[in-house]
Tab-separated table of C-alpha atoms in Angstrom:
chain	number	residue	atom	x	y	z
A	1	UNK	CA	95.557	99.435	114.648
A	2	UNK	CA	96.308	96.779	112.103
A	3	UNK	CA	99.140	94.923	113.691
A	4	UNK	CA	99.487	92.474	110.800
A	5	UNK	CA	99.263	93.699	107.259
A	6	UNK	CA	99.252	92.260	103.645
A	7	UNK	CA	99.753	95.217	101.622
A	8	UNK	CA	98.912	93.408	98.322
A	9	UNK	CA	95.195	92.669	97.898
A	10	UNK	CA	95.831	90.246	95.027
A	11	UNK	CA	98.527	88.497	93.148
A	12	UNK	CA	98.146	86.890	89.624
A	13	UNK	CA	100.934	84.419	88.560
A	14	UNK	CA	101.457	81.666	85.677
A	15	UNK	CA	101.233	78.266	86.694
A	16	UNK	CA	104.546	76.609	87.448
A	17	UNK	CA	106.157	79.966	88.458
A	18	UNK	CA	106.949	80.928	92.113
A	19	UNK	CA	104.171	82.848	93.990
A	20	UNK	CA	105.437	85.140	96.593
A	21	UNK	CA	103.123	86.551	99.158
A	22	UNK	CA	104.215	89.084	101.921
A	23	UNK	CA	103.186	90.191	105.321
A	24	UNK	CA	104.442	92.662	107.738
A	25	UNK	CA	103.852	93.148	111.471
A	26	UNK	CA	104.201	96.010	114.049
A	27	UNK	CA	104.050	94.150	117.204
A	28	UNK	CA	107.448	92.936	118.297
A	29	UNK	CA	105.693	90.574	120.944
A	30	UNK	CA	104.651	88.305	118.029
A	31	UNK	CA	106.846	85.075	118.075
A	32	UNK	CA	104.735	82.831	116.211
A	33	UNK	CA	103.536	83.083	112.519
A	34	UNK	CA	101.155	81.186	110.315
A	35	UNK	CA	99.820	81.074	106.806
A	36	UNK	CA	96.246	80.075	106.263
A	37	UNK	CA	94.610	79.458	102.783
A	38	UNK	CA	91.054	80.088	102.279
A	39	UNK	CA	88.415	79.567	99.781
A	40	UNK	CA	85.141	81.216	99.282
A	41	UNK	CA	82.426	80.572	102.013
A	42	UNK	CA	84.815	78.247	103.680
A	43	UNK	CA	86.846	78.355	106.735
A	44	UNK	CA	90.603	78.903	106.713
A	45	UNK	CA	92.866	75.970	106.174
A	46	UNK	CA	96.178	75.701	108.060
A	47	UNK	CA	99.105	75.585	105.810
A	48	UNK	CA	102.461	76.310	107.477
A	49	UNK	CA	103.882	78.221	110.417
A	50	UNK	CA	107.206	79.468	111.905
A	51	UNK	CA	108.266	80.392	115.186
A	52	UNK	CA	110.658	83.422	115.623
A	53	UNK	CA	113.488	81.106	116.592
A	54	UNK	CA	114.015	80.237	112.807
A	55	UNK	CA	114.096	82.161	109.718
A	56	UNK	CA	112.731	79.571	107.445
A	57	UNK	CA	110.436	76.469	107.385
A	58	UNK	CA	109.730	74.339	104.382
A	59	UNK	CA	106.915	71.924	103.810
A	60	UNK	CA	106.597	70.477	100.063
A	61	UNK	CA	106.008	73.315	97.976
A	62	UNK	CA	105.392	75.871	100.565
A	63	UNK	CA	108.319	77.798	102.418
A	64	UNK	CA	107.507	80.420	104.873
A	65	UNK	CA	110.768	82.809	105.467
A	66	UNK	CA	110.945	85.166	108.504
A	67	UNK	CA	113.130	88.472	108.819
A	68	UNK	CA	112.406	89.460	112.421
A	69	UNK	CA	114.701	92.513	112.161
A	70	UNK	CA	112.471	93.796	109.429
A	71	UNK	CA	109.288	92.329	111.016
A	72	UNK	CA	108.518	90.764	107.701
A	73	UNK	CA	107.410	87.156	106.429
A	74	UNK	CA	106.827	85.874	103.206
A	75	UNK	CA	105.296	82.519	101.705
A	76	UNK	CA	106.916	81.048	98.772
A	77	UNK	CA	104.856	78.536	96.732
A	78	UNK	CA	106.882	76.639	93.898
A	79	UNK	CA	105.700	75.628	91.663
A	80	UNK	CA	102.341	77.275	91.684
A	81	UNK	CA	99.410	75.296	90.591
A	82	UNK	CA	95.746	76.151	89.439
A	83	UNK	CA	94.315	74.971	92.570
A	84	UNK	CA	96.564	77.118	94.792
A	85	UNK	CA	94.158	79.986	93.741
A	86	UNK	CA	92.436	81.086	96.981
A	87	UNK	CA	92.810	83.781	99.598
A	88	UNK	CA	95.965	83.410	101.872
A	89	UNK	CA	95.795	84.763	105.258
A	90	UNK	CA	99.111	85.900	107.262
A	91	UNK	CA	98.548	85.417	111.082
A	92	UNK	CA	100.668	86.126	114.047
A	93	UNK	CA	100.589	85.350	117.806
A	94	UNK	CA	102.532	85.892	120.905
A	95	UNK	CA	103.051	81.942	121.409
A	96	UNK	CA	101.904	78.857	119.503
A	97	UNK	CA	98.100	78.006	119.962
A	98	UNK	CA	97.388	81.869	121.597
A	99	UNK	CA	94.920	84.331	119.834
A	100	UNK	CA	95.781	85.113	116.446
A	101	UNK	CA	95.913	88.415	114.676
A	102	UNK	CA	95.044	88.022	110.953
A	103	UNK	CA	96.304	90.124	108.084
A	104	UNK	CA	93.682	91.481	105.580
A	105	UNK	CA	94.238	88.588	103.070
A	106	UNK	CA	95.956	88.315	99.614
A	107	UNK	CA	93.895	86.950	96.701
A	108	UNK	CA	96.257	84.773	94.714
A	109	UNK	CA	95.202	83.547	91.236
A	110	UNK	CA	97.414	80.945	89.471
A	111	UNK	CA	96.607	80.982	85.741
A	112	UNK	CA	96.969	77.932	83.734
B	1	UNK	CA	92.428	64.563	111.977
B	2	UNK	CA	91.541	68.062	113.774
B	3	UNK	CA	88.467	68.265	111.693
B	4	UNK	CA	86.077	71.348	113.092
B	5	UNK	CA	82.422	71.572	111.680
B	6	UNK	CA	79.847	74.341	112.175
B	7	UNK	CA	75.837	74.164	111.798
B	8	UNK	CA	74.270	75.635	110.111
B	9	UNK	CA	76.394	76.728	106.993
B	10	UNK	CA	74.051	79.519	106.195
B	11	UNK	CA	70.856	80.963	108.086
B	12	UNK	CA	68.582	83.710	107.340
B	13	UNK	CA	66.384	85.012	109.836
B	14	UNK	CA	64.135	88.304	110.647
B	15	UNK	CA	65.310	91.137	112.479
B	16	UNK	CA	64.888	90.805	116.432
B	17	UNK	CA	65.167	87.064	116.440
B	18	UNK	CA	67.877	84.940	117.795
B	19	UNK	CA	70.202	82.423	116.182
B	20	UNK	CA	72.319	79.800	117.371
B	21	UNK	CA	75.610	78.583	115.693
B	22	UNK	CA	77.263	75.464	116.760
B	23	UNK	CA	80.834	74.497	116.301
B	24	UNK	CA	82.048	70.941	116.771
B	25	UNK	CA	85.575	69.259	117.034
B	26	UNK	CA	84.676	65.939	115.309
B	27	UNK	CA	87.945	63.864	116.133
B	28	UNK	CA	89.525	65.713	118.966
B	29	UNK	CA	88.889	67.183	122.126
B	30	UNK	CA	89.127	71.097	122.170
B	31	UNK	CA	90.124	72.789	125.308
B	32	UNK	CA	89.866	76.163	123.580
B	33	UNK	CA	87.509	77.588	120.756
B	34	UNK	CA	87.559	80.740	119.304
B	35	UNK	CA	84.722	82.654	117.580
B	36	UNK	CA	85.553	84.997	114.691
B	37	UNK	CA	83.999	87.221	112.440
B	38	UNK	CA	84.725	88.204	108.673
B	39	UNK	CA	83.392	91.104	106.904
B	40	UNK	CA	83.403	91.056	103.065
B	41	UNK	CA	86.977	91.383	101.773
B	42	UNK	CA	88.185	92.134	105.205
B	43	UNK	CA	90.164	90.018	107.742
B	44	UNK	CA	89.073	87.604	110.362
B	45	UNK	CA	88.374	89.507	113.716
B	46	UNK	CA	88.479	87.494	116.719
B	47	UNK	CA	85.235	87.932	118.895
B	48	UNK	CA	85.729	85.581	121.669
B	49	UNK	CA	87.781	82.944	123.421
B	50	UNK	CA	86.066	80.274	125.047
B	51	UNK	CA	87.645	77.446	127.344
B	52	UNK	CA	85.544	74.319	128.324
B	53	UNK	CA	83.591	74.919	131.313
B	54	UNK	CA	84.364	78.692	132.083
B	55	UNK	CA	83.040	81.927	130.955
B	56	UNK	CA	84.159	83.339	127.488
B	57	UNK	CA	86.718	85.893	127.097
B	58	UNK	CA	85.422	88.818	124.670
B	59	UNK	CA	87.398	91.030	122.710
B	60	UNK	CA	87.025	94.586	123.088
B	61	UNK	CA	84.087	95.895	121.498
B	62	UNK	CA	82.374	92.827	121.296
B	63	UNK	CA	78.727	92.910	123.307
B	64	UNK	CA	78.756	89.991	125.452
B	65	UNK	CA	75.067	90.114	125.974
B	66	UNK	CA	74.463	90.084	122.344
B	67	UNK	CA	76.812	87.493	121.343
B	68	UNK	CA	76.423	84.530	123.954
B	69	UNK	CA	78.955	81.804	123.797
B	70	UNK	CA	78.650	78.494	125.669
B	71	UNK	CA	81.469	75.916	125.833
B	72	UNK	CA	79.736	73.261	127.538
B	73	UNK	CA	81.750	70.106	126.261
B	74	UNK	CA	85.220	69.504	125.156
B	75	UNK	CA	83.616	69.099	121.553
B	76	UNK	CA	81.177	71.696	121.107
B	77	UNK	CA	80.916	75.385	121.608
B	78	UNK	CA	77.832	77.701	120.402
B	79	UNK	CA	77.378	81.368	119.621
B	80	UNK	CA	74.012	82.914	119.919
B	81	UNK	CA	73.329	85.958	118.250
B	82	UNK	CA	70.289	87.613	120.336
B	83	UNK	CA	68.034	90.019	119.051
B	84	UNK	CA	69.878	89.962	115.722
B	85	UNK	CA	69.853	92.937	113.501
B	86	UNK	CA	71.002	93.513	109.722
B	87	UNK	CA	74.151	94.845	110.971
B	88	UNK	CA	75.123	91.573	112.457
B	89	UNK	CA	74.885	89.931	108.935
B	90	UNK	CA	78.351	88.441	108.505
B	91	UNK	CA	80.563	85.397	108.034
B	92	UNK	CA	80.999	83.606	111.496
B	93	UNK	CA	83.902	81.375	111.739
B	94	UNK	CA	84.787	79.151	114.881
B	95	UNK	CA	88.347	77.435	115.568
B	96	UNK	CA	89.539	74.998	118.026
B	97	UNK	CA	92.702	73.830	119.567
B	98	UNK	CA	93.452	70.605	121.497
B	99	UNK	CA	96.210	71.798	123.776
B	100	UNK	CA	97.797	75.355	124.589
B	101	UNK	CA	100.434	75.278	122.166
B	102	UNK	CA	98.630	73.654	119.321
B	103	UNK	CA	97.773	75.150	115.939
B	104	UNK	CA	93.983	76.617	115.651
B	105	UNK	CA	91.864	74.332	113.369
B	106	UNK	CA	88.818	76.277	111.728
B	107	UNK	CA	85.382	75.365	110.821
B	108	UNK	CA	83.613	76.268	107.452
B	109	UNK	CA	81.983	79.108	108.532
B	110	UNK	CA	78.362	80.086	108.828
B	111	UNK	CA	76.774	82.933	106.862
B	112	UNK	CA	74.333	84.885	108.935
B	113	UNK	CA	71.898	86.968	107.042
B	114	UNK	CA	69.621	89.347	108.856
B	115	UNK	CA	66.761	90.769	107.123
């Protein structure tokens, strides 16, 4: 049972444009959500998180939006840069620091 | 801050041998460490959670006698794959957190290939 889903395995955008990565979850007990970035043969790097009491969290070029009623979150990267090319994982937990459930990942490619 | 290292970064071993992978938190004390496994083009699957000084909690379907986890100190956890077989070949990643409510910080991963 895949409780966290990233339905787009890949996304390609032009440098300078917006990248929007989507994530859906099924477990209503999840109340803390994170995005990680991963390069090949490396561990995931934490990007940004959001708790269920918020609907938006922003950190520089990265903004995460949470729609609890739709059980949907998204990561916006503006402007996209070639160095952003990586696999992005969405993760969810019942509380900050608790065990994480990951989505399958979306490969983002930012073209110069 | 919050740097996690793993050693070795890659290992090749013969079927039937045991392999130990180390996970270290370099600049913080980790009360909890997690071990994940990632198959090609798949998500990270949590294998077990280990708290310093106590037995690891394994996820359903993970054989505790095959994947031995030791969290002997606040900066070191080890995963030993015993009697490794080719199907154990995978990318193993650890993560660590400082406090209960802290974000998990991941190590760079270890690529295990069993011949």
